[in-house]
Amino acid sequence: MANAMLQQTVGGTLQLLSNSGTHCNVGNRSVRLLPKGFKLEVEFSKRGIYSSGKRKFNVIQASTSQTSVVGPLLAPSSSDTVDSHMKSNEVALILIRHGESLWNEKNLFTGCVDVPLTNKGVEEAIEAGHRISNIPVDMIYTSSLIRAQMTAMLAMTQHRRKKVPIILHNEDERARAWSKIYSEDTIEQSIPVITSWKLNERMYGELQGLNKQETADKFGHEKVHEWRRSYDIPPPNGESLEMCAQRAVAYFRDNIEPQLLSGKNILISAHGNSLRSIIMYLDKLTSQEVITLELSTGIPMLYIFKEGKFIRRGSPVAPTEAGVYAYTRRLAQYRQKLDDMLT
Amino acid sequence: MWSLQSHQGLSNMICTLLCLFWIFRMAIAMLQQTVGGTLQLLSNSGTHCNVGNRSVRLLPKGFKLEVEFPKRAIYSSGKRKLNVIQASTSQTSVVGPLLAPSSSDTLDSHMKPNEVALILIRHGESLWNEKNLFTGCVDVPLTNKGVEEAIEAGHRISNIPVDMIYTSSLIRAQMTAMLAMTQHRRKKVPIILHNEDERARAWSKIYSEDTIEQSIPVITSWKLNERMYGELQGLNKQETADKFGHEKVHEWRRSYDIPPPNGESLEMCAQRAVAYFRDNIEPQLLSGKNILISAHGNSLRSIIMYLDKLTSQEVITLELSTGIPMLYIFKEGKFIRRGSPVAPTEAGVYAYTRRLAQYRQKLDDMLT
């Protein structure tokens, strides 16, 4: 079992580890691992890992079948440090969709109106933090909306590494000068947080602030359904999903991917539409597939970026839940270092 | 000739005796503010009130109560000795009988009321507080404890009306405000305004009048930021002592007008914070809006210096507890300090003015 293979099939992901034994979680089924040399094919129902129970969730449409194989786990490049100074072979990319906002609760179309979290949304953020507490984070990207920023900051209060997120201010010269840090050690212990409107939720135009009934009265039920569920038809003065994807993916490619390539572990805290746009890019989904893609709120999603490829690794489980201990050897060692720091 | 203690003992006895007469005079209430403490009286809340860490019985109208208090005032959190006002000055102001509110049947503030609430909250523990680093304007978020402090502050102000919120441009103050408001009973929704550019304005537009009605605009400004600490930002206390010398650092921290290298003095911070308050927030208060300000130690003490007309000597020793909101009533152009609202679970005065008592009653009625 020193060698592990990752096999991704329709509707589920097998996560195997070299030293974690014979048991692993796949969605809501448990599967036994087979030794190297055997190829495992398991039929899963369409309900994927990301289902929260509330919505039917299709990670990939039934017609496409993706299988990718990862070779034996490689030894990490610099094994004695939790820092990521040297360019590692693989880095973590975590996506978190914020939890309930005050307008979600009231059933109002939110879009880019800057509405904060409810109590429940706060709890979801902290819970998300538990789940990623053992995954390294070197940089954080959020939208310019408070509900995504709060989600990131609340989640990081649970992180074990204890580096300090620092929000960068670039509005003007004064802002830059005023946020300057004068200690190299302190900068070393910081996680830069970069905010951008390009990671904002899809802008909903004239639907923003209206409830579902008002919009049906004003525009008609079918039109509203069309705006919500189509790929390229925008509401009046708003964005289509295509327009949202265009600016979100461009931002990801131009700003975030280079950081991943340079070895930084990244956390992105954003919104339903900006994140599914990015997932569309990571998983090479079609526009049809992305329309039905739903992200659970407050449940982080982990990707491993390795050799230019994005490998989906599912949702990390909370420390209190039974599950796979880590997703790669490097992450297992990272967690071990964190455990050692306590003793 | 009398020791302080026996003087107090005698005062308490007098209070107890006179209380019997006062029971028949509960329809009329007076507010009297003395050095080091505030008596908060209500027409319908009984005879008991909190003053700092002493309980005092009320006297009927016509008697003037003078009680000597130690310098530890309401704002003390137990951690630091807190002088709200230096011993030498003695301020006594008397507020006449509570006026009937102008529009009593509605929770909204469409009509200009006679008095509005101004709440100040200093954010709680940040990640650099925990590490003992000079923070200044570096945008460091809250710790778990800071989050809890914010929610606790929210409990304390849950019955006080809020029409607009002002915060600094730093996440720890913004989060404090948003977390506190999750506890507010009125259930209006804080909405952060975006004015960075045309796109930001267009993108945050709300298209329903009803929804706008139910919103509490949140305005962020760097002018409410913490004092900018220049070359001390990010250094710990030891590093700064090594680099600049212990006395210099002490001077920068405790003087009124000596800034650290490339930083602000308290005077400079006060200049921009008070100007912002006067130009932006005070007009809103004058137009009848209840305001919540969530900001930082130095920007808030600067504003308090303005509200209470403190001298620079007084403001240097002024310390604000973290996470404990401070209430002022703005009435006829004057700011009246009303102390820290208590959490609903604590014994305390039910409300601070008749208008606030009625506001709370409306909130209670909404539940039934």
XYZ file of C-alpha atoms in Angstrom:
711
model
C 0.000 0.000 0.000
C 2.987 2.309 -0.255
C 1.655 3.339 -3.587
C -1.743 4.820 -3.989
C -3.850 5.555 -6.935
C -6.521 8.103 -7.250
C -9.409 7.193 -9.376
C -12.234 9.515 -10.099
C -15.444 8.069 -11.398
C -18.809 9.458 -12.172
C -20.474 10.809 -9.106
C -17.755 10.025 -6.619
C -14.124 10.252 -5.718
C -11.960 7.612 -4.165
C -9.385 8.997 -1.854
C -6.581 6.652 -1.086
C -3.643 7.098 1.130
C -0.519 5.099 1.441
C -0.670 4.719 5.163
C -4.236 5.144 6.148
C -5.502 1.651 5.987
C -8.198 0.049 4.050
C -11.141 2.249 4.669
C -12.215 5.480 3.104
C -15.264 7.652 2.704
C -16.850 8.177 -0.611
C -19.890 10.364 -0.473
C -22.220 8.422 1.713
C -20.782 5.020 1.009
C -17.764 3.353 2.456
C -15.455 1.510 0.141
C -12.654 -0.905 0.732
C -9.380 -0.234 -0.980
C -7.766 -2.734 -3.279
C -4.053 -3.235 -3.467
C -2.070 -1.815 -6.332
C -2.643 -3.587 -9.549
C -6.375 -3.854 -9.241
C -8.555 -1.275 -10.812
C -11.614 -0.430 -8.848
C -14.803 0.467 -10.587
C -17.734 1.385 -8.489
C -21.077 2.689 -9.609
C -22.290 5.603 -7.590
C -25.541 7.434 -7.570
C -25.483 10.940 -8.947
C -25.541 12.478 -5.510
C -21.966 13.531 -5.086
C -19.919 14.469 -2.098
C -21.008 18.054 -2.181
C -24.649 17.359 -1.516
C -25.767 18.967 1.675
C -29.042 17.204 1.728
C -30.884 20.273 0.674
C -30.390 20.233 -3.055
C -29.776 17.560 -5.581
C -26.244 17.989 -6.676
C -24.653 16.828 -9.877
C -20.946 17.170 -9.843
C -20.633 15.846 -13.354
C -23.373 15.023 -15.783
C -23.943 11.359 -16.332
C -22.817 11.409 -19.938
C -19.196 12.340 -19.341
C -16.918 10.002 -17.568
C -13.673 11.317 -16.209
C -10.984 9.074 -14.957
C -7.650 10.397 -13.916
C -4.891 8.509 -12.263
C -2.318 9.918 -9.960
C 0.966 8.080 -9.697
C 2.588 7.035 -6.454
C 2.705 9.857 -3.952
C 5.880 11.792 -4.349
C 8.059 12.693 -1.402
C 7.630 16.356 -0.547
C 10.552 18.597 -1.445
C 11.254 20.210 1.907
C 10.020 17.952 4.613
C 11.220 19.561 7.787
C 9.281 22.757 7.700
C 5.645 23.691 7.577
C 6.496 26.745 5.514
C 6.241 26.726 1.757
C 9.363 28.648 0.879
C 10.554 26.097 -1.612
C 8.386 25.411 -4.590
C 6.570 22.246 -3.639
C 5.302 19.682 -6.058
C 1.796 20.184 -4.961
C -0.180 22.883 -3.261
C -3.624 23.078 -1.756
C -6.442 25.192 -3.149
C -9.452 25.579 -0.866
C -12.743 27.067 -2.004
C -15.343 28.166 0.526
C -18.776 29.486 -0.292
C -20.062 31.770 2.470
C -23.018 30.739 4.593
C -26.404 32.277 5.224
C -26.739 36.024 4.829
C -29.495 38.226 6.208
C -31.163 38.439 2.803
C -30.967 34.688 2.267
C -32.988 34.464 5.438
C -35.508 36.949 4.035
C -35.476 35.317 0.613
C -34.347 38.408 -1.260
C -32.189 38.413 -4.380
C -28.826 39.582 -3.098
C -26.308 39.708 -5.927
C -23.703 42.342 -5.179
C -25.534 44.128 -2.412
C -23.220 43.967 0.573
C -25.331 42.074 3.087
C -23.668 40.532 6.168
C -23.982 37.034 7.621
C -26.647 35.799 9.991
C -25.799 33.935 13.200
C -26.119 30.762 11.224
C -23.747 32.068 8.584
C -21.241 32.874 11.314
C -21.489 29.342 12.670
C -21.103 27.889 9.185
C -17.914 29.891 8.743
C -16.458 28.653 12.007
C -17.419 25.092 11.143
C -15.706 25.484 7.786
C -12.666 26.652 9.693
C -12.602 23.446 11.716
C -12.585 21.462 8.525
C -9.599 23.236 7.031
C -7.678 23.723 10.241
C -5.004 21.245 9.176
C -4.575 22.365 5.590
C -1.833 24.912 4.927
C -2.860 28.383 3.801
C -0.317 30.914 2.504
C -2.620 33.446 0.861
C -6.308 34.242 0.961
C -8.442 35.744 -1.784
C -11.933 37.040 -1.130
C -14.509 39.173 -2.865
C -15.139 42.770 -1.831
C -18.302 41.784 0.038
C -18.304 41.506 3.820
C -20.011 38.113 3.952
C -17.140 36.462 2.113
C -14.488 38.377 4.050
C -16.069 37.523 7.395
C -16.347 33.888 6.374
C -12.627 33.780 5.646
C -11.629 35.589 8.834
C -13.917 33.502 11.010
C -12.710 30.284 9.413
C -9.099 31.268 10.008
C -9.715 31.773 13.727
C -9.837 27.979 13.835
C -6.635 27.393 11.916
C -3.974 25.581 13.845
C -0.961 27.140 12.211
C -1.563 30.492 13.853
C -0.268 32.675 11.092
C -2.164 35.939 11.035
C -4.335 36.961 8.065
C -3.670 40.581 7.141
C -5.968 42.328 4.685
C -4.006 44.314 2.134
C -5.146 47.824 1.307
C -4.337 49.202 -2.114
C -7.025 51.835 -2.567
C -4.553 54.696 -2.727
C -1.145 55.853 -1.559
C -2.358 56.741 1.906
C -3.933 53.310 2.391
C -0.751 51.575 1.336
C 1.430 53.720 3.566
C -0.871 53.351 6.546
C -0.984 49.571 6.431
C 2.751 49.095 6.275
C 4.333 46.504 8.581
C 7.821 47.269 9.868
C 8.942 43.882 11.151
C 10.216 41.158 8.852
C 9.388 38.460 11.372
C 5.834 39.679 11.593
C 5.476 39.770 7.810
C 6.776 36.219 7.775
C 3.977 35.199 10.096
C 1.321 36.871 7.990
C -1.120 35.489 5.491
C -1.870 38.230 2.932
C -5.589 38.625 2.238
C -6.434 40.123 -1.139
C -9.940 41.371 -1.861
C -11.335 41.854 -5.336
C -14.736 42.707 -6.765
C -13.973 40.255 -9.547
C -14.703 37.452 -7.105
C -18.042 39.030 -6.182
C -21.321 37.232 -6.581
C -22.987 37.536 -9.956
C -24.530 40.969 -10.216
C -28.288 40.540 -10.343
C -29.223 43.941 -11.730
C -32.822 44.992 -11.219
C -33.608 41.908 -9.191
C -31.371 43.002 -6.339
C -33.406 43.580 -3.203
C -36.606 42.088 -4.570
C -38.178 38.984 -3.155
C -39.189 36.056 -5.294
C -42.828 37.130 -5.340
C -42.078 40.735 -6.293
C -39.899 39.638 -9.169
C -42.508 37.200 -10.409
C -45.104 39.971 -10.280
C -42.868 42.487 -11.983
C -41.180 40.404 -14.666
C -43.138 37.210 -14.876
C -42.268 33.826 -13.505
C -40.751 32.385 -16.668
C -38.421 35.310 -17.338
C -37.089 35.146 -13.803
C -36.542 31.423 -14.091
C -34.694 32.005 -17.314
C -32.370 34.588 -15.796
C -31.625 32.396 -12.844
C -31.010 29.180 -14.735
C -29.617 30.139 -18.107
C -25.968 30.519 -18.874
C -25.951 33.655 -20.984
C -29.160 35.621 -20.446
C -28.646 38.481 -17.971
C -31.390 40.119 -15.929
C -31.952 43.809 -16.751
C -28.783 45.770 -15.927
C -27.239 42.652 -14.497
C -24.782 39.901 -15.325
C -25.402 36.545 -16.917
C -23.551 33.586 -15.455
C -21.326 33.770 -18.517
C -20.354 37.359 -17.755
C -19.689 36.470 -14.129
C -17.566 33.519 -15.178
C -15.630 35.633 -17.617
C -14.376 38.095 -15.003
C -13.981 35.550 -12.192
C -12.018 33.020 -14.205
C -9.868 35.748 -15.754
C -9.040 36.957 -12.266
C -8.231 33.434 -11.138
C -5.996 32.741 -14.100
C -4.172 36.045 -13.963
C -3.724 36.418 -10.227
C -4.294 33.211 -8.333
C -2.902 30.543 -10.624
C 0.556 32.155 -10.741
C 0.638 32.023 -6.964
C -0.252 28.347 -7.035
C 2.488 27.779 -9.580
C 4.966 29.471 -7.285
C 4.094 27.090 -4.498
C 1.575 29.002 -2.432
C -1.328 27.272 -0.758
C -4.443 29.321 -1.451
C -7.833 29.793 0.189
C -10.606 31.460 -1.816
C -13.681 32.662 0.044
C -16.383 33.766 -2.373
C -19.899 33.201 -3.665
C -22.040 30.620 -5.380
C -21.672 31.923 -8.918
C -18.074 33.125 -8.801
C -16.966 29.821 -7.305
C -18.873 27.602 -9.703
C -17.324 29.653 -12.502
C -13.893 28.838 -11.144
C -14.812 25.185 -10.705
C -15.972 25.192 -14.309
C -12.426 26.208 -15.195
C -10.736 23.780 -12.790
C -12.812 20.789 -13.825
C -13.231 21.798 -17.462
C -16.994 21.676 -17.281
C -19.321 22.661 -20.085
C -21.836 25.464 -19.687
C -24.578 22.871 -19.403
C -22.765 21.165 -16.579
C -22.037 24.328 -14.677
C -25.679 25.394 -14.646
C -26.616 22.423 -12.519
C -23.540 22.659 -10.328
C -24.383 23.624 -6.767
C -21.942 24.330 -4.010
C -22.864 23.657 -0.422
C -22.604 26.700 1.739
C -19.936 26.731 4.374
C -18.481 23.389 3.321
C -14.972 23.877 1.991
C -13.800 22.180 -1.137
C -10.232 21.072 -1.566
C -8.261 20.834 -4.790
C -4.668 19.740 -5.090
C -2.739 21.636 -7.734
C 0.029 19.485 -9.072
C 2.055 19.697 -12.248
C -0.337 22.211 -13.677
C -3.386 20.063 -13.031
C -6.220 20.545 -10.595
C -7.266 17.410 -8.768
C -10.502 17.574 -6.860
C -10.177 16.109 -3.414
C -13.633 16.690 -2.017
C -14.641 18.244 1.251
C -12.300 17.964 4.199
C -14.067 16.544 7.203
C -14.174 18.170 10.566
C -11.714 16.772 13.103
C -14.609 15.246 14.995
C -15.858 13.289 12.027
C -14.616 9.921 10.920
C -12.789 10.234 7.647
C -9.614 10.098 5.749
C -6.770 11.523 7.781
C -5.207 13.525 5.012
C -5.300 13.799 1.277
C -1.683 13.555 0.352
C 1.495 12.588 2.160
C 2.550 16.197 2.265
C -0.678 17.231 3.957
C -0.344 14.344 6.381
C 3.122 15.545 7.312
C 1.829 19.081 7.656
C -0.742 17.900 10.107
C 1.861 15.906 11.967
C 3.981 19.026 12.356
C 0.985 20.891 13.738
C 0.356 18.077 16.200
C 4.006 18.149 17.250
C 3.833 21.861 17.862
C 1.381 21.213 20.630
C 3.686 18.891 22.557
C -13.214 65.250 59.716
C -15.359 62.486 58.530
C -13.624 59.673 56.743
C -14.875 58.819 53.325
C -16.375 55.589 54.536
C -18.463 57.025 57.331
C -19.642 59.767 54.990
C -20.857 57.145 52.611
C -22.481 55.118 55.367
C -24.434 58.129 56.481
C -25.431 58.940 52.890
C -26.768 55.440 52.398
C -28.867 55.685 55.528
C -30.320 58.978 54.393
C -31.090 57.436 51.030
C -32.930 54.555 52.592
C -35.097 56.793 54.739
C -35.955 59.191 51.955
C -36.781 56.317 49.639
C -40.014 55.821 51.489
C -41.204 59.260 50.435
C -40.010 58.766 46.893
C -42.271 55.862 46.173
C -45.157 58.283 45.784
C -43.192 60.505 43.431
C -42.282 57.912 40.817
C -44.132 59.687 38.072
C -41.424 62.302 37.868
C -37.796 61.449 37.283
C -34.649 63.336 37.122
C -31.291 62.568 35.795
C -28.327 63.834 37.692
C -24.811 63.391 36.593
C -22.029 63.700 39.136
C -18.304 63.215 39.188
C -17.300 59.646 38.497
C -20.776 58.227 38.111
C -24.142 58.618 36.569
C -27.468 58.226 38.200
C -29.982 56.851 35.808
C -33.520 57.351 36.842
C -36.663 56.302 35.182
C -40.187 57.293 35.808
C -41.487 53.802 35.846
C -38.625 51.540 36.715
C -38.543 51.655 40.446
C -36.158 52.868 42.959
C -32.980 51.055 42.124
C -30.214 51.943 39.759
C -26.626 51.087 38.962
C -23.888 53.538 39.429
C -20.524 52.130 38.502
C -20.138 49.302 40.930
C -22.416 50.683 43.608
C -26.132 50.602 43.888
C -27.804 53.758 44.931
C -31.310 54.495 45.961
C -33.127 57.305 44.293
C -34.243 60.444 46.020
C -37.447 62.274 45.268
C -37.443 65.429 43.274
C -36.298 68.375 45.255
C -33.429 66.640 46.976
C -29.987 66.903 45.502
C -27.899 63.837 45.982
C -24.186 64.118 46.298
C -22.253 60.946 46.705
C -18.513 60.577 46.679
C -17.289 57.860 44.360
C -13.841 56.484 43.828
C -12.214 57.400 40.577
C -12.934 54.007 39.035
C -15.799 54.765 36.758
C -18.294 52.804 34.799
C -15.993 52.151 31.915
C -13.475 50.178 33.902
C -13.188 46.613 32.770
C -11.289 45.528 35.802
C -8.107 45.244 33.869
C -6.997 48.825 33.869
C -7.506 51.683 36.223
C -9.784 54.007 34.394
C -10.250 57.679 34.950
C -13.161 58.967 33.066
C -12.690 62.461 34.402
C -9.808 63.741 36.443
C -10.573 64.413 40.064
C -10.107 68.140 39.806
C -13.043 68.843 37.547
C -16.499 68.352 38.809
C -19.307 68.141 36.356
C -22.887 68.199 37.386
C -25.650 68.515 34.932
C -29.310 68.162 35.521
C -31.835 67.041 33.004
C -35.415 68.122 33.497
C -38.384 65.808 33.567
C -38.442 63.389 30.670
C -40.153 64.859 27.684
C -42.822 62.985 25.844
C -41.486 61.635 22.565
C -42.772 63.330 19.435
C -44.044 60.384 17.449
C -44.863 57.646 19.824
C -46.699 55.126 17.718
C -44.006 54.112 15.335
C -40.551 52.588 15.605
C -39.322 54.523 12.601
C -37.645 57.882 12.931
C -39.316 59.699 10.100
C -40.224 62.623 12.292
C -37.395 64.414 13.962
C -37.463 63.231 17.561
C -36.207 65.261 20.453
C -33.480 62.843 21.259
C -31.482 60.189 19.483
C -29.104 57.482 20.602
C -25.405 57.430 19.813
C -23.636 54.145 20.564
C -19.859 53.781 20.531
C -18.266 50.334 20.449
C -14.573 49.642 20.607
C -13.741 46.339 18.914
C -12.461 43.410 20.937
C -9.305 41.355 20.847
C -7.458 41.135 17.546
C -4.863 38.545 16.550
C -2.056 41.039 17.132
C -3.403 42.071 20.535
C -3.021 38.422 21.424
C 0.575 38.470 20.173
C 1.283 41.822 21.763
C 2.240 43.576 18.551
C 1.653 47.256 17.797
C -1.248 47.179 15.364
C -2.207 50.720 14.373
C -3.715 50.691 10.892
C -2.598 47.232 9.883
C -5.769 45.364 9.013
C -5.701 42.496 11.490
C -8.877 40.478 12.156
C -10.485 39.469 15.448
C -9.656 36.430 17.551
C -12.336 34.051 18.820
C -12.469 36.138 21.937
C -12.926 39.288 19.877
C -15.810 37.626 18.059
C -17.451 36.733 21.356
C -16.942 40.262 22.658
C -18.703 41.615 19.595
C -21.674 39.308 20.040
C -21.868 40.186 23.720
C -21.834 43.865 22.810
C -24.706 43.109 20.474
C -26.765 41.682 23.328
C -26.249 44.868 25.262
C -27.503 47.131 22.493
C -30.217 44.834 21.187
C -32.970 47.129 22.427
C -31.478 50.454 21.374
C -32.563 51.788 17.973
C -29.966 51.991 15.231
C -30.645 53.823 11.939
C -27.107 54.139 10.577
C -23.759 52.566 11.295
C -20.319 54.110 10.858
C -17.163 52.026 11.000
C -13.513 52.396 10.111
C -12.062 50.760 7.021
C -10.517 47.976 9.112
C -12.106 44.526 9.239
C -11.983 44.197 13.019
C -14.287 47.164 13.480
C -16.552 46.146 10.613
C -16.869 42.586 11.892
C -17.590 43.872 15.373
C -20.469 45.953 14.035
C -21.887 43.168 11.877
C -21.598 40.563 14.614
C -23.187 42.883 17.154
C -26.087 43.578 14.825
C -26.855 39.860 14.457
C -28.222 40.180 17.978
C -30.364 43.239 17.335
C -34.043 42.688 17.902
C -35.326 45.141 15.331
C -34.228 42.956 12.431
C -33.407 45.725 10.016
C -30.563 44.649 7.756
C -27.197 46.427 7.771
C -26.034 47.078 4.219
C -22.478 48.244 3.601
C -22.392 51.079 1.091
C -19.807 50.965 -1.658
C -18.617 54.233 -3.132
C -15.201 53.308 -4.450
C -16.147 54.022 -8.049
C -19.025 54.111 -10.485
C -19.042 50.359 -10.950
C -19.194 49.737 -7.203
C -22.101 52.125 -6.831
C -24.019 50.618 -9.744
C -23.376 47.059 -8.620
C -24.660 47.584 -5.080
C -27.914 49.208 -6.098
C -31.111 47.987 -4.429
C -34.267 48.004 -6.539
C -36.965 47.687 -3.917
C -38.154 50.614 -1.826
C -39.451 48.337 0.908
C -36.087 46.652 1.166
C -34.281 49.981 1.355
C -36.686 50.954 4.113
C -35.637 47.895 6.065
C -31.946 48.622 5.641
C -29.427 50.197 7.958
C -26.768 51.915 5.817
C -23.227 51.105 6.938
C -20.623 53.703 6.008
C -16.926 52.897 6.264
C -14.207 55.518 6.484
C -10.485 55.444 7.099
C -10.944 58.593 9.151
C -12.333 56.429 11.924
C -9.304 54.129 11.750
C -7.064 53.484 14.695
C -4.236 55.923 15.202
C -1.547 55.159 12.631
C 1.496 53.907 14.516
C 4.111 54.420 11.805
C 7.315 52.488 12.235
C 6.025 50.711 15.304
C 3.437 48.788 13.336
C 4.143 45.072 13.500
C 6.816 45.308 16.175
C 6.412 43.821 19.599
C 7.024 45.784 22.733
C 10.480 44.317 23.184
C 11.580 45.022 19.624
C 10.471 48.618 19.866
C 12.233 49.100 23.174
C 15.401 47.661 21.638
C 15.125 49.743 18.504
C 13.984 53.094 19.854
C 14.517 52.953 23.574
C 11.984 52.457 26.289
C 11.418 56.128 27.124
C 10.828 57.229 23.547
C 8.251 54.498 23.049
C 6.523 55.428 26.260
C 6.447 59.028 25.117
C 4.862 58.177 21.780
C 2.247 56.013 23.404
C 1.288 58.372 26.171
C 1.822 61.883 24.879
C -0.816 63.918 23.137
C 1.161 65.458 20.306
C 4.374 63.503 19.739
C 4.039 61.062 16.821
C 6.154 57.951 16.320
C 8.340 58.043 13.175
C 6.073 58.213 10.106
C 3.042 57.871 12.321
C 0.291 59.910 13.922
C 0.173 61.552 17.294
C -3.063 61.269 19.253
C -3.647 64.886 18.312
C -3.411 64.115 14.609
C -5.740 61.153 15.026
C -8.209 63.284 16.946
C -8.081 65.979 14.320
C -9.252 63.733 11.497
C -11.640 61.618 13.585
C -13.441 64.516 15.199
C -13.617 66.414 11.902
C -15.240 63.364 10.340
C -17.670 63.058 13.229
C -18.630 66.703 13.095
C -18.995 66.865 9.325
C -20.706 63.543 8.683
C -22.165 61.983 11.788
C -23.421 64.944 13.783
C -25.672 66.175 10.939
C -27.281 62.745 10.896
C -27.892 62.919 14.621
C -29.389 66.357 14.158
C -31.732 64.984 11.535
C -33.009 62.404 13.962
C -30.986 59.313 13.129
C -29.857 56.894 15.803
C -26.204 56.105 15.169
C -23.830 53.264 16.006
C -20.094 53.852 15.633
C -17.783 50.834 15.677
C -14.166 51.893 15.800
C -10.911 51.844 17.759
C -9.378 52.958 21.026
C -7.832 56.171 19.800
C -10.438 57.282 17.285
C -13.195 56.724 19.856
C -11.471 58.490 22.710
C -10.904 61.389 20.311
C -14.635 61.524 19.672
C -15.393 61.230 23.384
C -12.999 64.107 23.958
C -15.255 66.116 21.671
C -18.523 64.846 23.145
C -17.480 65.395 26.749
C -15.316 68.432 26.111
C -12.265 66.873 27.715
C -8.839 68.463 27.824
C -5.834 66.819 26.209
C -4.605 65.844 29.642
C -7.885 64.141 30.401
C -8.072 62.284 27.135
C -4.627 60.750 27.577
C -5.783 58.817 30.599
C -9.149 57.918 29.115
C -9.471 54.211 28.414
C -12.339 52.523 26.722
C -13.240 48.968 27.591
C -13.192 46.684 24.612
C -16.460 45.251 23.440
C -18.514 47.181 25.966
C -20.762 49.661 24.187
C -21.138 53.191 25.387
C -24.380 55.061 25.032
C -24.856 58.791 24.597
C -28.147 60.559 24.197
C -28.018 63.477 21.798
C -30.617 66.024 22.764
C -30.985 69.690 21.905
C -27.474 69.765 20.574
C -25.978 68.288 23.706
C -24.367 64.928 24.282
C -25.396 63.248 27.494
C -23.364 60.276 28.558
C -25.540 57.397 29.677
C -22.951 54.769 30.423
C -22.848 51.185 29.278
C -26.070 49.387 28.507
C -26.332 46.131 30.402
C -27.018 42.783 28.827
C -30.607 41.614 29.062
C -29.550 38.960 31.553
C -28.046 41.436 33.947
C -29.891 43.393 36.572
C -29.981 47.001 35.620
C -31.994 49.952 34.580
C -34.627 48.957 32.082
C -34.035 51.822 29.717
C -32.372 55.188 29.674
C -35.128 57.448 28.514
C -38.847 57.133 28.117
C -38.455 57.020 24.373
C -36.042 54.099 24.596
C -38.352 52.358 27.028
C -41.188 52.681 24.553
C -38.926 51.425 21.769
C -38.196 48.346 23.776
C -41.872 47.897 24.521
C -42.618 47.961 20.797
C -39.966 45.317 20.241
C -41.495 43.186 22.969
C -44.943 43.617 21.448
C -43.667 42.520 18.061
C -42.947 39.138 19.525
C -46.522 38.549 20.673
